[in-house]
Structures are given as structure tokens and as C-alpha cells.
XYZ file of C-alpha atoms in Angstrom:
507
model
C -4.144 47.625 214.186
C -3.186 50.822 213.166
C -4.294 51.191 209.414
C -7.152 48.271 209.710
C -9.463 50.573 207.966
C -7.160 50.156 204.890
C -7.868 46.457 204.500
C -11.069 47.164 203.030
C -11.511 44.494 200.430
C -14.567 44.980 198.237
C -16.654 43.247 195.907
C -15.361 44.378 192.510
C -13.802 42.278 189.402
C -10.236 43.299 190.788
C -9.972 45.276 193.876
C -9.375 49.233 193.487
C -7.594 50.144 197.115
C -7.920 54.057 196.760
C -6.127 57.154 195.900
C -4.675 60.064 197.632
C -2.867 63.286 198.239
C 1.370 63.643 198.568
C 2.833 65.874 200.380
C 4.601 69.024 199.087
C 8.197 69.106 200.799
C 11.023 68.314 199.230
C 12.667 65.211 199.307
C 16.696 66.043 198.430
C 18.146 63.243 196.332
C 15.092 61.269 196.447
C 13.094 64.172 194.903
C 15.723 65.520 192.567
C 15.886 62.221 190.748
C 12.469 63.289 188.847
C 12.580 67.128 189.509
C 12.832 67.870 185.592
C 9.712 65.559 184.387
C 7.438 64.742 187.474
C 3.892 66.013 187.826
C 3.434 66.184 184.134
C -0.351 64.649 184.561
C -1.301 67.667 185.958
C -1.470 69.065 182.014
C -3.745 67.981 179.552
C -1.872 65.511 177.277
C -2.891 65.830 173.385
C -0.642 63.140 172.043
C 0.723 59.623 173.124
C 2.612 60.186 176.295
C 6.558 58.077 176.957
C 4.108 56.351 179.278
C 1.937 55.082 176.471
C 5.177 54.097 174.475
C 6.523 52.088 177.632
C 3.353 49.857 177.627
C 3.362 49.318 174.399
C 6.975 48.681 174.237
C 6.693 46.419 177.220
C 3.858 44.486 175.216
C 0.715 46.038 176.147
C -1.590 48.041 174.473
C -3.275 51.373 175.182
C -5.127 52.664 172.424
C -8.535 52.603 173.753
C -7.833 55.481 175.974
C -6.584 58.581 176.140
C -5.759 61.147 179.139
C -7.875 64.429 179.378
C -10.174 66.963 180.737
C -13.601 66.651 181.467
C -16.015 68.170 183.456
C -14.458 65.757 186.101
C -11.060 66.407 185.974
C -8.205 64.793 184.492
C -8.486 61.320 183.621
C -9.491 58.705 181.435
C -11.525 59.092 178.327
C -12.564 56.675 175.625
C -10.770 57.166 171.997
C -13.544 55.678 169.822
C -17.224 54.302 171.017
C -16.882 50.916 172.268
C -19.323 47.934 173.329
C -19.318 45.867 176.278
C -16.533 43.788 176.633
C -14.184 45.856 174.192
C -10.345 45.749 175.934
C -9.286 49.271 176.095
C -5.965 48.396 178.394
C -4.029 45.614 178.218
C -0.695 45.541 180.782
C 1.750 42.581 180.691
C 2.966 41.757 184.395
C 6.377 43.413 183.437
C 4.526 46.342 183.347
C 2.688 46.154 186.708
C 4.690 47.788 189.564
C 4.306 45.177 192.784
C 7.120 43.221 194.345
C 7.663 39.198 194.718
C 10.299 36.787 195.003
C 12.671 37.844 192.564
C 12.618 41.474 194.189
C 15.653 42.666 195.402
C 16.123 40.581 199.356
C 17.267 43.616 201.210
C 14.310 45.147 199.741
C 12.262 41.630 200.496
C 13.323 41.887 204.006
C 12.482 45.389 205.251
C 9.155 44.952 203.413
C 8.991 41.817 205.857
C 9.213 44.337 208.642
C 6.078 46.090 208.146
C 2.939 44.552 209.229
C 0.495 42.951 206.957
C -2.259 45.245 207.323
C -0.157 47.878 206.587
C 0.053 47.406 202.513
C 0.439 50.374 201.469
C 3.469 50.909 202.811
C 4.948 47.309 201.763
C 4.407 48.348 198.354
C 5.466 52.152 198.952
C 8.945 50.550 199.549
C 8.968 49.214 196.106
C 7.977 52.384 194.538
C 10.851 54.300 196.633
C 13.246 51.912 195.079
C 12.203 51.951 191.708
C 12.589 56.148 192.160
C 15.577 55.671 193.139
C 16.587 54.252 190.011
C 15.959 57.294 188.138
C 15.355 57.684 184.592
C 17.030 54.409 183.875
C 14.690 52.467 185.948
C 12.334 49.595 184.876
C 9.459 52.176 185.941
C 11.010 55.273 184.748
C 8.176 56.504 182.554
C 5.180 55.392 185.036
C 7.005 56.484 187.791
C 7.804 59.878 186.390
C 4.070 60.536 185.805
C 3.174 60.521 189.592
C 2.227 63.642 191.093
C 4.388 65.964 193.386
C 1.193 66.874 195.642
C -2.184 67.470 195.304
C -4.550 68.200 197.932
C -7.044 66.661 199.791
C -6.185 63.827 201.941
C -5.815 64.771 206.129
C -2.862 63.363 206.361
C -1.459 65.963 205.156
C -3.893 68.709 206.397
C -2.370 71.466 208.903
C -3.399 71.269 212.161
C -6.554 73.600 212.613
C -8.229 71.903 209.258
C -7.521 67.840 210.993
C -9.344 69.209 214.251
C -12.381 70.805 212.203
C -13.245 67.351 210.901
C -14.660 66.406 214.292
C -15.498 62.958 213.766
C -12.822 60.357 215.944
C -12.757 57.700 213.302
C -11.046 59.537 211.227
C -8.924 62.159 213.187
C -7.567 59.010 214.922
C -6.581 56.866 211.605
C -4.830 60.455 210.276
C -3.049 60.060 213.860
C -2.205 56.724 213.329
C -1.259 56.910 209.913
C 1.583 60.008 210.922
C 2.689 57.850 213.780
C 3.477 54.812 212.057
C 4.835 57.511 209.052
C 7.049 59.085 211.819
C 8.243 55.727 213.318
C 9.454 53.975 210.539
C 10.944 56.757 209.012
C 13.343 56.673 211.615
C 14.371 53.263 210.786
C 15.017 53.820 207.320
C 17.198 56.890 208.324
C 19.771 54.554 209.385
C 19.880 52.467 206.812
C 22.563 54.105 205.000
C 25.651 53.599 207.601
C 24.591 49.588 207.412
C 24.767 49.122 203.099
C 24.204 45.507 204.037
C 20.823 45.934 205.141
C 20.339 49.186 202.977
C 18.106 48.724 199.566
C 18.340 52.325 198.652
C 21.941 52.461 197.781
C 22.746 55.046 200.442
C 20.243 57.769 199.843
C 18.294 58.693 202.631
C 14.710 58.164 203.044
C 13.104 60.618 205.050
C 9.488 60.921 206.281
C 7.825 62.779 203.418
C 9.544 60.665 201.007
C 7.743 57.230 202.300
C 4.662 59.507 203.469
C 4.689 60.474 198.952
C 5.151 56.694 198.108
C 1.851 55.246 200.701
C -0.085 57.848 199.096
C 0.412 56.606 195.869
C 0.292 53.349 196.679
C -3.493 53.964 198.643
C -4.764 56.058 196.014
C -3.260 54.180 192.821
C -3.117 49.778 194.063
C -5.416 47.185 192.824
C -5.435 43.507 194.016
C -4.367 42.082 190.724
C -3.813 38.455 192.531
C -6.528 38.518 195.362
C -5.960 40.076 199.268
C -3.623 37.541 199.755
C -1.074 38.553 197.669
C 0.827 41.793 197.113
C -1.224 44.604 195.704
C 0.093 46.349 192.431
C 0.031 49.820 190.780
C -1.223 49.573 187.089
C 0.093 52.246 185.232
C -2.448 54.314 182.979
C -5.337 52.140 184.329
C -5.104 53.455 187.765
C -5.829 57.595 186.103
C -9.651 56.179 185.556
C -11.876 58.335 187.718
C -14.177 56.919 190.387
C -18.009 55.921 190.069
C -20.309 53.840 191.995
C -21.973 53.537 188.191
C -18.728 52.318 186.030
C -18.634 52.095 182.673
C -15.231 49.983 182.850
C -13.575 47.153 185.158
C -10.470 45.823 185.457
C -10.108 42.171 184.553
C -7.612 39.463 184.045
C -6.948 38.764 180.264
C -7.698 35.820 179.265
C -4.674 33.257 177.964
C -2.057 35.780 179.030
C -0.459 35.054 182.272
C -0.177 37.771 184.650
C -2.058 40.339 182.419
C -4.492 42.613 183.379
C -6.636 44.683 181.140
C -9.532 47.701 181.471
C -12.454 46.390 179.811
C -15.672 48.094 178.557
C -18.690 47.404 181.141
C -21.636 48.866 179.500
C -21.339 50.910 176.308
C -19.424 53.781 175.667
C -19.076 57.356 172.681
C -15.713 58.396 171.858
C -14.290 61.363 174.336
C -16.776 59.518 176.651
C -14.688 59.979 180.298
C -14.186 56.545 182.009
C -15.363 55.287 185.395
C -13.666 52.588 187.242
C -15.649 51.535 190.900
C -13.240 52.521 193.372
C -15.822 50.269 195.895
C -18.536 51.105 197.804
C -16.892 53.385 199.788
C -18.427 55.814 202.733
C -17.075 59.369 202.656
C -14.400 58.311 205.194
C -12.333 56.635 203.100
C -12.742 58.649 200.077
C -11.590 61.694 202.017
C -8.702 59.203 203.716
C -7.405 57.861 200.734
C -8.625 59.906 197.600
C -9.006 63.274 199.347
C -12.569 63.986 198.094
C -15.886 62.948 199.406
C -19.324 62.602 197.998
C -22.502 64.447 198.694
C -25.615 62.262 199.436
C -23.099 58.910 199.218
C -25.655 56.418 199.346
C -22.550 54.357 201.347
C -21.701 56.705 203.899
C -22.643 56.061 207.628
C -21.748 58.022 210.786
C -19.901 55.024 212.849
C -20.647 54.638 216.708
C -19.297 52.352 219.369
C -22.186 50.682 221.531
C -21.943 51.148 224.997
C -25.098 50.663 227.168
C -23.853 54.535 228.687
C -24.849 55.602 225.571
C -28.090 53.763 225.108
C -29.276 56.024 228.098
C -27.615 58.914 227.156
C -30.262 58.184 224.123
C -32.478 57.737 226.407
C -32.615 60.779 228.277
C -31.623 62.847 225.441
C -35.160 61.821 223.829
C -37.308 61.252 227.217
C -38.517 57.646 226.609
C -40.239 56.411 229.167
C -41.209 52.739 230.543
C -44.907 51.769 230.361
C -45.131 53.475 233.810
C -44.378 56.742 232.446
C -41.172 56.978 234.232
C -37.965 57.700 232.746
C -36.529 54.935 231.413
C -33.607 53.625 233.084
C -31.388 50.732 231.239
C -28.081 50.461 233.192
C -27.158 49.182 236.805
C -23.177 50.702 236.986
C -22.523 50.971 233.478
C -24.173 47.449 232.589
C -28.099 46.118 231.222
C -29.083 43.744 233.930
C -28.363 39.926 232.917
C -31.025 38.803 231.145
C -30.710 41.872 228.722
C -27.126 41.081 228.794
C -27.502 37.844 226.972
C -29.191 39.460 224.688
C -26.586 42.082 223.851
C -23.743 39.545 223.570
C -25.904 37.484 221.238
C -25.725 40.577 219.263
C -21.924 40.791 219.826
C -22.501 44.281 221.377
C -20.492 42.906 224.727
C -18.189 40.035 226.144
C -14.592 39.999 225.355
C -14.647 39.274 221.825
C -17.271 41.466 220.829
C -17.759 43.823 217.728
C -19.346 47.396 219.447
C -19.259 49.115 215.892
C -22.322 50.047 214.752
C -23.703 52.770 212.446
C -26.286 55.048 211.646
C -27.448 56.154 208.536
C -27.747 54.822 205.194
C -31.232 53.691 203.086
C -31.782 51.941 206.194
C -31.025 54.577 208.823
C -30.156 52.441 211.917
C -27.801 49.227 211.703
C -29.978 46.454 212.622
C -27.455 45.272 216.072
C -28.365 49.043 217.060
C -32.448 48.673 216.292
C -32.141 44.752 218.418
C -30.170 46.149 221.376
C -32.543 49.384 221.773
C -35.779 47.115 221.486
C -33.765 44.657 224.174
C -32.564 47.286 226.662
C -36.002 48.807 226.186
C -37.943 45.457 227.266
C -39.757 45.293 230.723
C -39.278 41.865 231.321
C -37.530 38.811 229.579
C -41.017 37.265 228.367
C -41.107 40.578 226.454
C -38.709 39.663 223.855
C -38.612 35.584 224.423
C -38.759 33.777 221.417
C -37.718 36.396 219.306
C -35.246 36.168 216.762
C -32.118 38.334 215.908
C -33.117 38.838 212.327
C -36.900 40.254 213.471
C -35.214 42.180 216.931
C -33.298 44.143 214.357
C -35.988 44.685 211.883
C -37.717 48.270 211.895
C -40.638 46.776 210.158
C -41.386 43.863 213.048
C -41.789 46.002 216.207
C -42.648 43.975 219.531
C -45.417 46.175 221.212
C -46.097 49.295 220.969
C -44.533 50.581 224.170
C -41.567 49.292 223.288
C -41.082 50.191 220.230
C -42.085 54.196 221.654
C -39.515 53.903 223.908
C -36.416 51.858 221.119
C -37.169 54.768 218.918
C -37.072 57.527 221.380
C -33.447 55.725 222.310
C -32.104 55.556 219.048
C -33.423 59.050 217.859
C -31.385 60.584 221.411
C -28.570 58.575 220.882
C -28.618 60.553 217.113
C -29.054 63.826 219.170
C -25.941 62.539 221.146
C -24.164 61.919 218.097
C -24.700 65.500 217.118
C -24.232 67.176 220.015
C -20.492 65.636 219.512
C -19.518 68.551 217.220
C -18.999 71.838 217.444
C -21.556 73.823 215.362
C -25.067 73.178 214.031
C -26.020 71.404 210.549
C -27.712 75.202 209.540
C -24.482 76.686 210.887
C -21.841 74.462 208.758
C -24.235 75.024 205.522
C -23.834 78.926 206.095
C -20.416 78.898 206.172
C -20.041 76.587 202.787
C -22.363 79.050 201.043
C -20.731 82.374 202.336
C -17.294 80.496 201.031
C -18.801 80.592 197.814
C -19.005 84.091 197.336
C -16.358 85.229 199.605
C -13.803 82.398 200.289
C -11.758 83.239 202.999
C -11.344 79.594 204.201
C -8.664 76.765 203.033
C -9.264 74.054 200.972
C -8.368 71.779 203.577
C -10.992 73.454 206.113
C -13.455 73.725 203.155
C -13.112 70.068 202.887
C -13.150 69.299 206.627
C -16.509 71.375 207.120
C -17.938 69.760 204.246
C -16.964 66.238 205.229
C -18.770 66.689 208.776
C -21.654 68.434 207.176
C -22.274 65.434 205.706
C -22.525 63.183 208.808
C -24.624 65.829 209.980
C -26.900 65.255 207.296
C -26.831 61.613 208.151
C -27.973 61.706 211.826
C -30.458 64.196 210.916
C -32.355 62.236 208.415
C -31.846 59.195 210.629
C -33.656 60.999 213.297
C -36.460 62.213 210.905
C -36.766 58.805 209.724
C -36.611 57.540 213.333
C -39.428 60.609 214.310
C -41.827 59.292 211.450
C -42.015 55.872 212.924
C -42.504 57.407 216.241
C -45.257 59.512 215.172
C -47.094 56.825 212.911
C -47.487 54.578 215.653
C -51.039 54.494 217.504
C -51.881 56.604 220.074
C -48.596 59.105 219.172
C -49.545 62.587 217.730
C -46.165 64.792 218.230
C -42.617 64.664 218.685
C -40.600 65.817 221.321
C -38.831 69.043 220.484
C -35.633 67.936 221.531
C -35.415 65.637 218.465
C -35.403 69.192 216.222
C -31.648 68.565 214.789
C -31.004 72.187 213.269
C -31.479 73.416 217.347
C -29.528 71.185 218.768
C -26.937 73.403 220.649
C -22.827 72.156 221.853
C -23.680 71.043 225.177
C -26.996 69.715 225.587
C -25.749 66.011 225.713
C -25.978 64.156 229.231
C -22.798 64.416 231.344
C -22.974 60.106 230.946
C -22.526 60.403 226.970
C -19.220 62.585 227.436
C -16.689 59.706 226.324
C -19.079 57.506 224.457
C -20.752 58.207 221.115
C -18.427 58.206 218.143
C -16.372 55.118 217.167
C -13.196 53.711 218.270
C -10.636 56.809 218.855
């Protein structure tokens, strides 16, 4: 599906979607409607905003909060020290921007059109309509607050900047994304000679108008109801900043129907900044939806598809060896023989409906389906690994024998090398170029970002390896490593002619 990675659903009191960049060009009538008051969040505000007067207008109540500076940008900051459980927020449903049955039905049935993993752009339709009712509109206030464009998310990056990213699952979701951006575009470009299907009153809808409205819908939605029901933008709530340690949730409030409300998680001072959870996010969809990414995110993983090519790509990369001494040698033709292939689709690594994502990095460095289907392809003989269970096959801690665990880790450390052989410069190189940029920039912020984003996969596969070369060294009878498992040396190039269209994940 062509946005699946945007159905992330995570385990927080009400699911935060994400948050994102717009895009700069203008937008003719569709822009003009707000050209006099949009992008004022972009100052400092010292006083009550309109949009604080529309809650509280509209019933809600927002005098917990207040929107500022800190030393992590605009957002969210606490007006007075508050305990656990204080509500800072409170927004009625009439002030929650989603869409249901009482939304317009020419509206209701080109939102009908789109599919259902594409959300975002269900609800972007309902922002671009309530735009279009310009300062009149039920969301007038909120929806004058929303940025213009701010930078950060590929979707918007030029050309050079997408291709320095280097890492397929995410050049091909910004592909997807401007496809799908760039097809339905054209649909809504004819709406205007056909008012009986047209919900936009004749105003034209262009591609950077409905590429503005996902973005804010990605970067801005919660799941006020649950995943199976629309999302919705909460106005003022959605300006909290992100933190994997919040110091606020969102919450339903209780004996109010419909209402949602930011609560205090763990105590806060006044002029304190606030913290929502976006979810445990990797660094690929912070950059794809928020447009920043995290050093050292303890949630980040480099993503690989399995393919038994690449198992010996590993393989050779690292020079394990059988208990022979000879090379080892896992595929007949592109397939494990039959025995080990039972094991793999056990492991949902092949047959028709299998899963071949799998990941490395993380506290745990190799995804356990990875760790089982290296110890399998690296087993002499089926009594090697009979009786064995998938939990303890994909356990780092339970190896099988010593020679095959020498030769799994030598696998999965190459197929690391592989994975890093996939780019285009060296971990030492990419670092040089981030710390020349900081006393002589000379590159964008878009190729800043990029470089920085793939630095930090790099970082990933090289402490997996290191982690990976420890075992491999602590294990009896093993006093070195192989110098071809030295990531900072690793050339463009040096990966096995077999590992040329394998490696990173689905493209």
C-alpha cells in the first residue's frame, strides 16, 4: 500500500500520528484566503491568542498553557506548576477538526475515494474545506494558525538532498507519497466544471494545496476515537513538542462526551516546556512526518529485507566458514536447501505470505527472525538444530555449538558490512562533513538533514557489528576479528556482486 508506513498505531493514551513540513508555493485562491494572518505561530505569542478565545468560546479551556520559546523551539509551556493529573487542555468535540456523518456528502464521498490507509489525506480534505471557508469558517482561528512552510520533511526536499538520504525505505515512501500527491491532484482539478460532485465551491485544488493539508494532518492528528475511526486535529494541544519522556498525555475527559483534554503526567514548574509522546518512533518517521530526527534514538533500526542472497552475501563479506574450514555456502539457485527451508518459513522469512522485514540495530542489535535464520542457514545438518525452539534459535544468549554460532555471527556481522557498503561514503566521512558544516556551512538544510539522517543508520550497523564482533571474539578458541568487519574502512564497492539488489528494505 502506498503510505502503509503511516498506519503506525502506537501504544500511547490517545494516538499522536506525527507532524511535518508544507510546502512553500503558492496556492492562488486557496492560499489568499489566509494570506493576511497565516503563519503567525512562527512568533512568540505574549498574550492569549483568537485561538485561545475560540476554545474557550467554543467551551473549552486553555489556561494551563501557554505558547513560547524554549531552548526547544516554539511550543507548549506550563503557566503555573502543576501535579499529576492537573487538566491543562480541555477541547469540546466542536472544537476538534475531523469529519463524520453530518460532514458535508460531496465532501463524504470524495473522502470515500481515498484508500483507508491513506488518512492523512481523508482528513486533509476536511481541512481544505474548512480553508476554504475563510475567516468565517467554523475553524477560522485554528486554521489560521497553521504554518505556510517549514522545513524538514523529504517530501518536499529538492532532488539532490532526497537522493543523499540513501536508505530505500524511505526514498521510496517520499516517492510514493508525491505519486499518490500528483495523482489525485489531478482529480480534484476537475472538480470545478462538475459543482455536483465539487465540495470546494469551485476553487481549484492544486497539488501543493492538498500536499499543505496531508502535512498538517501527519504532523498535527491524534486518534481521539481509536484506529478505527477518523483521526482529528486538536487545536493548541497538537503545538506540544515531542519526547519519548512526557510530562503530559492526551486523555478523554471524563463525563464530557467527545472531549479531549492534555493532562499533567508527572509533575511540572511554571514556564516548564511540555512534552507530549509522539510514539516510539525510529528516525524514519520522525524525519517523514515531523522533519527532524534524533541522535542515539533508542527506537531507530536500519530495516532489511531477508533474502537467503543476502545471507551469503553476509557470508562472504565476513568469511565464515563450515566446520571444514571451507567457505560457507547456504544457497542452491537462490534458495536454503529444504530442510533449512522449513525452518525459514517457520520464521515467516519465505512462502507466499511471508513477512521478509527484519532489522538491525537497537539495545538488541539483531532482530531475533535475523539471529534464528543465520543460526539455521548456518547448521550442518537438520539434527543440528532439531528440537530447538523459535524463541531460543533467535536468542543471542542460547547459541547451539560453537561452530555455529562462529559462523551465524560472521553472517550477520557481513550482512551489516553489506548494509553499509549500500551507501555512498564512509561513517568517518559523513561525520567530517557535519563538523566542517559547522564552521563553514556551505550545505542545505535539507542535505544537512539527509547526511545526518544516514549517519545515523551508519552508526547503527556499526555498533551492531561491534556488538556482533564481541560475541565472536568471546567465544572459545576465537582470539581476533577479521579485518573486514572494521566499519570506518569499509569502501563503496566491496560488497559481493550477489548482494547488488538485496540488502535494504522493500523499495
Amino acid at each position: 500500500s502506498p503510505l502503509m508506513q503511516l498506519r503506525h498505531q502506537h501504544q500511547v493514551p490517545m494516538q499522536r500520528l506525527s507532524r511535518s513540513a508544507l510546502p512553500s508555493q503558492a496556492w492562488g485562491p486557496l492560499y489568499r484566503a489566509f494570506s493576511s494572518s497565516s503563519s503567525r505561530l512562527g512568533r512568540q505569542m505574549a498574550r492569549a491568542s483568537p485561538l485561545d478565545e475560540w476554545v474557550v468560546k467554543n467551551g473549552g479551556k486553555t489556561d494551563g498553557v501557554a505558547i513560547g520559546q524554549s531552548t526547544f523551539g516554539l511550543g507548549l509551556i506550563a503557566k503555573n506548576a502543576a501535579t499529576p493529573g492537573t487538566k491543562l487542555v480541555e477541547l469540546p468535540a466542536s472544537c476538534q477538526l475531523t469529519y463524520d456523518g453530518a460532514t458535508d456528502p460531496k465532501l463524504l464521498k470524495l473522502i470515500e475515494q481515498v484508500p483507508t490507509e491513506l488518512w492523512g489525506a481523508k482528513l486533509a480534505l476536511q481541512l481544505l474545506a474548512m480553508r476554504l471557508q475563510g475567516p468565517s469558517g467554523q475553524f477560522a482561528p485554528y486554521v489560521s494558525e497553521l504554518p505556510i512552510g517549514v522545513q524538514g520533511v523529504p517530501t518536499f526536499f529538492p532532488g539532490d538532498a532526497i537522493k543523499a538520504i540513501e536508505y530505500p525505505p524511505v526514498t521510496a515512501q517520499v516517492v510514493k507519497r508525491c505519486r499518490w500527491l500528483a495523482d489525485f491532484s489531478k482529480k480534484l482539478k476537475d472538480l470545478p466544471s462538475n459543482p455536483a460532485e465539487d465540495p470546494f465551491g469551485g476553487t481549484t485544488v492544486d497539488i501543493n494545496a492538498l500536499g499543505w493539508a496531508m502535512a498538517c494532518v501527519t504532523s498535527r492528528a491524534f486518534r481521539v476515537r481509536g484506529p478505527a475511526h477518523p483521526a482529528a486535529m486538536l487545536p493548541l494541544i497538537d503545538m506540544a513538542n515531542h519526547s519519548f519522556d512526557p510530562n503530559v498525555e492526551v486523555l478523554p475527559v471524563k463525563d464530557k462526551a467527545g472531549a479531549v483534554g492534555l493532562f499533567v503526567k508527572r509533575k511540572v514548574e511554571s514556564g516548564e516546556p511540555l512534552f507530549l509522546s509522539y510514539g516510539n518512533l525510529s528516525n524514519d518517521f520522525l524525519l517523514m512526518d515531523y522533519g527532524f530526527i534524533l541522535p542515539g534514538n533508542p527506537h531507530d533500526r536500519v530495516m532489511l529485507r531477508f533474502d537467503v542472497g543476502l545471507m551469503q552475501a553476509g557470508a562472504d563479506m565476513a568469511h565464515a566458514k563450515d566446520e571444514s574450514g571451507s567457505s560457507l555456502d547456504i544457497k542452491t539457485e537462490g534458495k536454503a536447501e529444504g530442510w533449512r527451508n522449513k525452518w525459514l518459513e517457520g520464521l515467516n522469512l519465505v512462502g507466499p505470505k511471508c513477512n521478509t522485514e527484519v532489522s538491525l540495530g537497537g539495545p538488541n542489535h539483531v532482530d531475533p527472525r535475523l539471529v534464528a535464520a543465520a543460526r539455521v542457514l548456518a547448521a550442518k545438518e537438520r539434527g543440528d538444530i532439531e528440537g530447538k525452539t523459535m524463541p531460543k534459535m533467535g536468542d543471542l544468549d542460547h547459541p547451539i555449538s560453537r561452530a555455529n554460532e562462529k559462523a551465524a555471527l560472521r553472517m550477520l556481522m557481513g550482512v551489516g558490512l553489506v548494509a553499509l557498503a549500500q551507501f555512498s561514503a564512509s561513517y568517518d566521512q559523513d561525520l567530517e562533513i557535519i563538523r566542517q558544516q559547522a564552521t563553514n556551512p556551505t550545505l542545505s538544510q535539507e542535505m544537512l538533514m539527509a547526511i545526518s539522517f544516514r549517519l545515523e543508520k551508519k552508526k547503527l550497523l556499526t555498533d551492531a557489528i561491534q556488538a556482533l564482533g564481541a560475541r565472536l571474539k568471546a567465544l572459545p578458541g576465537n582470539n581476533e576479528i577479521p579485518a573486514t568487519t572494521n566499519p570506518g574502512s569499509l569502501k563503496k564497492g566491496q560488497k559481493p556482486a550477489a548482494a547488488s539488489s538485496k540488502g535494504f528494505g522493500a523499495k
